[in-house]
Short mmCIF file of C-alpha atoms and ligand atoms in Angstrom, two decimals:
data_model
loop_
_atom_site.label_atom_id
_atom_site.label_comp_id
_atom_site.label_asym_id
_atom_site.label_seq_id
_atom_site.Cartn_x
_atom_site.Cartn_y
_atom_site.Cartn_z
CA MET D 1 0.40 -0.16 0.03
CA ALA D 2 1.36 3.45 -1.05
CA ALA D 3 1.87 6.04 1.78
CA VAL D 4 0.27 9.05 1.62
CA THR D 5 3.03 11.85 0.94
CA ALA D 6 2.66 15.22 2.83
CA ASP D 7 1.63 17.65 -0.29
CA GLN D 8 -1.34 15.17 -0.77
CA ALA D 9 -2.33 15.04 3.10
CA GLY D 10 -4.74 17.75 4.14
CA ALA D 11 -5.16 18.96 0.69
CA GLY D 12 -8.86 18.05 0.77
CA GLY D 13 -11.97 20.10 2.03
CA LEU D 14 -12.64 18.26 5.01
CA GLN D 15 -10.51 20.70 7.43
CA GLY D 16 -13.07 22.07 9.64
CA LEU D 17 -15.89 20.03 8.06
CA GLY D 18 -16.91 18.87 11.55
CA ARG D 19 -18.82 15.69 10.15
CA ALA D 20 -18.31 11.90 10.84
CA VAL D 21 -17.16 9.55 7.97
CA ILE D 22 -18.69 6.49 7.87
CA LEU D 23 -17.50 3.14 6.28
CA LEU D 24 -20.11 0.26 5.90
CA GLY D 25 -19.03 -2.38 3.91
CA PRO D 26 -18.78 -6.30 4.01
CA PRO D 27 -15.64 -8.13 5.21
CA GLY D 28 -13.08 -7.90 2.33
CA ALA D 29 -14.48 -4.71 0.87
CA GLY D 30 -11.47 -2.65 2.20
CA LYS D 31 -12.84 -0.48 4.77
CA GLY D 32 -9.78 -0.72 7.08
CA THR D 33 -7.61 0.39 4.37
CA GLN D 34 -9.68 3.05 3.16
CA ALA D 35 -10.72 4.43 6.57
CA GLN D 36 -6.72 4.77 7.48
CA ARG D 37 -6.14 6.46 4.23
CA ILE D 38 -9.27 8.97 5.00
CA ALA D 39 -7.79 9.56 8.42
CA GLN D 40 -3.99 10.11 6.92
CA ARG D 41 -5.02 12.26 3.84
CA TYR D 42 -7.58 14.64 6.11
CA ARG D 43 -5.69 14.32 9.43
CA LEU D 44 -8.62 12.77 11.18
CA PRO D 45 -8.68 10.60 14.08
CA HIS D 46 -9.65 6.94 12.89
CA LEU D 47 -11.77 5.59 15.50
CA SER D 48 -12.56 1.80 16.45
CA THR D 49 -14.75 0.37 19.20
CA GLY D 50 -11.95 -2.03 19.84
CA ASP D 51 -9.25 0.55 20.75
CA MET D 52 -11.91 2.12 23.02
CA PHE D 53 -12.54 -0.86 25.17
CA ARG D 54 -8.81 -1.30 25.25
CA ASP D 55 -8.25 2.46 26.36
CA ASN D 56 -11.56 2.73 28.59
CA ILE D 57 -10.10 -0.73 30.31
CA ASN D 58 -6.58 0.54 30.50
CA CYS D 59 -7.18 3.97 31.95
CA ASP D 60 -9.57 2.17 34.04
CA THR D 61 -12.81 4.76 33.31
CA ALA D 62 -15.94 3.82 35.03
CA LEU D 63 -17.32 2.60 31.82
CA GLY D 64 -14.08 0.46 31.40
CA ARG D 65 -14.55 -1.09 34.85
CA ARG D 66 -18.43 -2.22 33.60
CA ALA D 67 -17.26 -3.71 30.34
CA LYS D 68 -14.36 -5.56 31.60
CA PRO D 69 -16.02 -8.57 33.11
CA LEU D 70 -18.63 -8.78 30.44
CA MET D 71 -15.68 -9.18 28.01
CA GLU D 72 -13.69 -11.47 30.01
CA ARG D 73 -16.82 -13.84 29.99
CA GLY D 74 -17.47 -13.21 26.42
CA GLU D 75 -20.77 -11.49 26.68
CA LEU D 76 -22.05 -8.92 24.45
CA VAL D 77 -21.14 -5.35 26.02
CA PRO D 78 -24.47 -3.15 25.85
CA ASP D 79 -25.09 -0.45 23.72
CA GLU D 80 -25.13 1.99 26.35
CA ILE D 81 -21.89 1.61 27.55
CA VAL D 82 -20.80 1.27 24.01
CA LEU D 83 -22.36 4.89 23.32
CA GLY D 84 -20.85 6.16 26.57
CA MET D 85 -17.37 5.21 25.28
CA VAL D 86 -17.88 6.61 21.86
CA GLU D 87 -19.26 9.95 23.47
CA ASP D 88 -16.53 10.31 25.54
CA ARG D 89 -14.10 9.62 22.51
CA ILE D 90 -15.82 12.08 19.99
CA ALA D 91 -15.66 14.54 22.88
CA GLN D 92 -11.63 14.91 22.79
CA SER D 93 -10.05 17.43 20.96
CA ASP D 94 -8.64 15.72 18.01
CA CYS D 95 -11.86 14.64 17.03
CA GLU D 96 -13.32 18.48 16.49
CA ASN D 97 -12.91 18.61 12.82
CA GLY D 98 -14.62 15.34 12.54
CA PHE D 99 -13.58 11.50 12.61
CA VAL D 100 -13.24 8.52 10.84
CA PHE D 101 -15.31 5.05 12.08
CA ASP D 102 -14.81 1.65 10.51
CA GLY D 103 -16.94 -0.95 12.16
CA PHE D 104 -19.71 1.21 13.81
CA PRO D 105 -22.28 1.70 14.06
CA ARG D 106 -23.71 -1.84 13.52
CA THR D 107 -27.20 -1.41 14.41
CA LEU D 108 -29.93 0.72 13.90
CA ALA D 109 -29.97 2.18 17.58
CA GLN D 110 -26.28 2.94 17.46
CA ALA D 111 -26.85 4.76 14.34
CA GLY D 112 -29.75 6.88 15.86
CA ASP D 113 -27.35 7.85 18.96
CA LEU D 114 -24.41 8.42 16.85
CA GLU D 115 -26.36 10.91 14.87
CA ARG D 116 -27.63 12.28 17.90
CA ILE D 117 -24.00 12.80 19.42
CA CYS D 118 -22.89 14.41 16.19
CA ARG D 119 -25.46 16.94 16.33
CA GLN D 120 -25.10 18.12 19.84
CA ARG D 121 -21.58 18.73 19.04
CA LYS D 122 -22.67 20.78 15.82
CA PHE D 123 -21.43 18.15 13.59
CA GLY D 124 -23.22 18.25 10.07
CA GLY D 125 -24.99 14.76 9.10
CA SER D 126 -22.49 11.92 8.40
CA ILE D 127 -20.94 11.31 5.30
CA VAL D 128 -21.31 7.39 5.19
CA LEU D 129 -19.33 5.51 2.56
CA HIS D 130 -21.20 2.42 1.51
CA LEU D 131 -18.55 0.20 -0.12
CA VAL D 132 -20.16 -1.87 -2.76
CA VAL D 133 -18.62 -5.24 -4.11
CA GLN D 134 -20.10 -8.25 -5.97
CA PRO D 135 -20.13 -11.00 -3.84
CA GLU D 136 -18.61 -13.39 -6.04
CA LEU D 137 -15.43 -10.93 -5.91
CA LEU D 138 -15.55 -10.67 -2.32
CA MET D 139 -15.34 -14.55 -2.21
CA ARG D 140 -12.63 -14.61 -4.27
CA ARG D 141 -10.40 -11.98 -2.20
CA LEU D 142 -11.31 -13.75 0.73
CA THR D 143 -10.83 -17.24 -0.10
CA GLY D 144 -7.86 -16.55 -2.28
CA ARG D 145 -6.11 -15.16 1.32
CA ARG D 146 -3.06 -16.86 2.21
CA ILE D 147 -0.74 -15.58 5.22
CA CYS D 148 2.73 -16.44 6.70
CA LYS D 149 3.89 -16.68 10.04
CA SER D 150 4.91 -13.15 10.13
CA GLY D 151 1.82 -11.99 8.81
CA HIS D 152 2.56 -10.95 5.25
CA ILE D 153 -0.57 -11.55 3.17
CA TYR D 154 -1.14 -12.47 -0.38
CA ASN D 155 -4.07 -13.46 -2.61
CA ILE D 156 -3.51 -16.46 -5.05
CA TYR D 157 -5.67 -14.27 -7.63
CA ASP D 158 -4.81 -10.93 -6.85
CA ARG D 159 -1.48 -10.84 -5.26
CA PRO D 160 0.36 -13.93 -5.47
CA PRO D 161 3.63 -14.75 -4.01
CA LYS D 162 6.50 -15.10 -6.71
CA ARG D 163 6.69 -18.84 -5.63
CA GLU D 164 3.48 -20.85 -4.85
CA GLY D 165 3.01 -21.34 -1.27
CA ILE D 166 5.97 -19.56 -0.25
CA CYS D 167 6.21 -15.82 1.33
CA ASP D 168 8.57 -13.56 -0.81
CA PHE D 169 10.03 -11.85 2.48
CA ASP D 170 11.09 -14.79 4.50
CA GLY D 171 10.47 -17.85 2.57
CA THR D 172 8.15 -19.52 4.98
CA GLU D 173 4.70 -21.63 3.97
CA LEU D 174 1.94 -19.86 3.26
CA ILE D 175 -1.13 -20.89 5.20
CA HIS D 176 -4.99 -20.94 4.36
CA ARG D 177 -6.58 -20.26 7.50
CA PRO D 178 -9.87 -22.05 8.06
CA ASP D 179 -11.70 -18.74 8.75
CA ASP D 180 -10.88 -18.13 4.81
CA SER D 181 -12.64 -21.10 3.86
CA GLU D 182 -15.87 -20.80 1.50
CA ALA D 183 -18.46 -22.16 4.07
CA VAL D 184 -17.32 -19.76 7.03
CA ILE D 185 -17.10 -16.56 4.49
CA ARG D 186 -20.52 -17.33 3.30
CA GLU D 187 -22.15 -17.38 6.75
CA ARG D 188 -20.01 -14.18 7.61
CA LEU D 189 -21.34 -12.44 4.06
CA LEU D 190 -25.26 -13.60 5.29
CA ALA D 191 -24.66 -12.12 8.71
CA TYR D 192 -23.29 -8.87 7.39
CA ASP D 193 -26.17 -8.44 5.08
CA ALA D 194 -28.84 -8.86 7.57
CA GLN D 195 -26.99 -6.68 9.83
CA THR D 196 -26.20 -3.94 7.66
CA LEU D 197 -28.91 -3.76 5.20
CA PRO D 198 -31.05 -1.84 7.99
CA LEU D 199 -28.46 0.87 8.12
CA VAL D 200 -27.82 1.34 4.82
CA ASP D 201 -31.52 2.04 4.15
CA TYR D 202 -31.63 4.36 7.40
CA TYR D 203 -28.77 6.44 6.08
CA ARG D 204 -30.04 6.43 2.30
CA SER D 205 -33.72 7.85 3.63
CA ARG D 206 -31.65 10.69 5.34
CA GLY D 207 -29.54 11.50 2.27
CA LEU D 208 -26.06 10.68 4.05
CA LEU D 209 -25.43 7.56 2.05
CA ARG D 210 -22.66 7.63 -0.67
CA SER D 211 -22.42 4.25 -2.63
CA VAL D 212 -18.50 3.66 -3.67
CA ASP D 213 -17.83 0.90 -6.24
CA ALA D 214 -15.04 -0.89 -4.28
CA MET D 215 -14.25 -3.20 -6.84
CA PRO D 216 -11.67 -1.97 -8.54
CA ASP D 217 -7.73 -1.62 -6.58
CA ALA D 218 -7.24 0.36 -3.45
CA ASP D 219 -5.86 3.51 -5.14
CA THR D 220 -8.99 3.54 -7.57
CA VAL D 221 -11.25 3.58 -4.55
CA ALA D 222 -9.60 5.94 -2.40
CA GLU D 223 -9.51 8.40 -5.35
CA ALA D 224 -13.38 8.25 -5.50
CA ILE D 225 -13.41 8.73 -2.09
CA ARG D 226 -11.70 11.81 -2.34
CA LYS D 227 -13.62 13.18 -4.89
CA ILE D 228 -16.70 12.59 -2.45
CA LEU D 229 -15.21 14.07 0.71
CA ASP D 230 -13.63 17.14 -0.97
CA GLY D 231 -17.04 17.72 -2.49
CA ALA D 232 -18.72 17.88 0.59
CA GLU D 233 -20.12 21.04 1.95
CA ALA D 234 -19.50 22.34 5.48
CA PRO D 235 -22.65 22.41 7.66
CA GLN D 236 -24.09 25.65 7.93
ZN1 ZN L 1 6.17 -13.73 5.39
#
């Protein structure tokens, strides 16, 4: 992945935009990669609920103390705690120009609460980037994944190693993880659809949804996203 250079970074119109940028898309659509690029380019923090859980537990906050035993028992952390963490995080000064969220919200209730929190902070409506990829291509991307012990990632279709089954960097054997099998991935994609389609409808009905063709390579997708974000107007 090419790093964003200094002269590209911060060139867009998001400085002071005061909006949340939310990425929606199935596993394998490249949400994490694109969120990272948006964060670099527009100098916005890249938020994830995983980091928030860790920070709250490490800093022993009241919310962290409530979440910790639930997480240790593998139980679901209730929305009220998650939203408290989100609200606290967004109140920090690095979020005042906006932020990028990937992996949240996951439910309609969370989406409604996030919009409410953003309004309270005088943010404009969120910019929701819906990364759209054909299911067959997703299947190829996900089932083609191979990984070495050091974490170098390949794809036998799109990004094969020079020698079949061997890592280019360290010469170790590439592994096909059970999680990347077709049956497991089909389940994940079905679960994703059930969970996310209501969110897509919610944001679309509010005029906040921007669909992005996420089938091309990451640079092309990043460019399409840049056009959307540079064209977004600051809230009144
Ligand atoms: Zn390797």
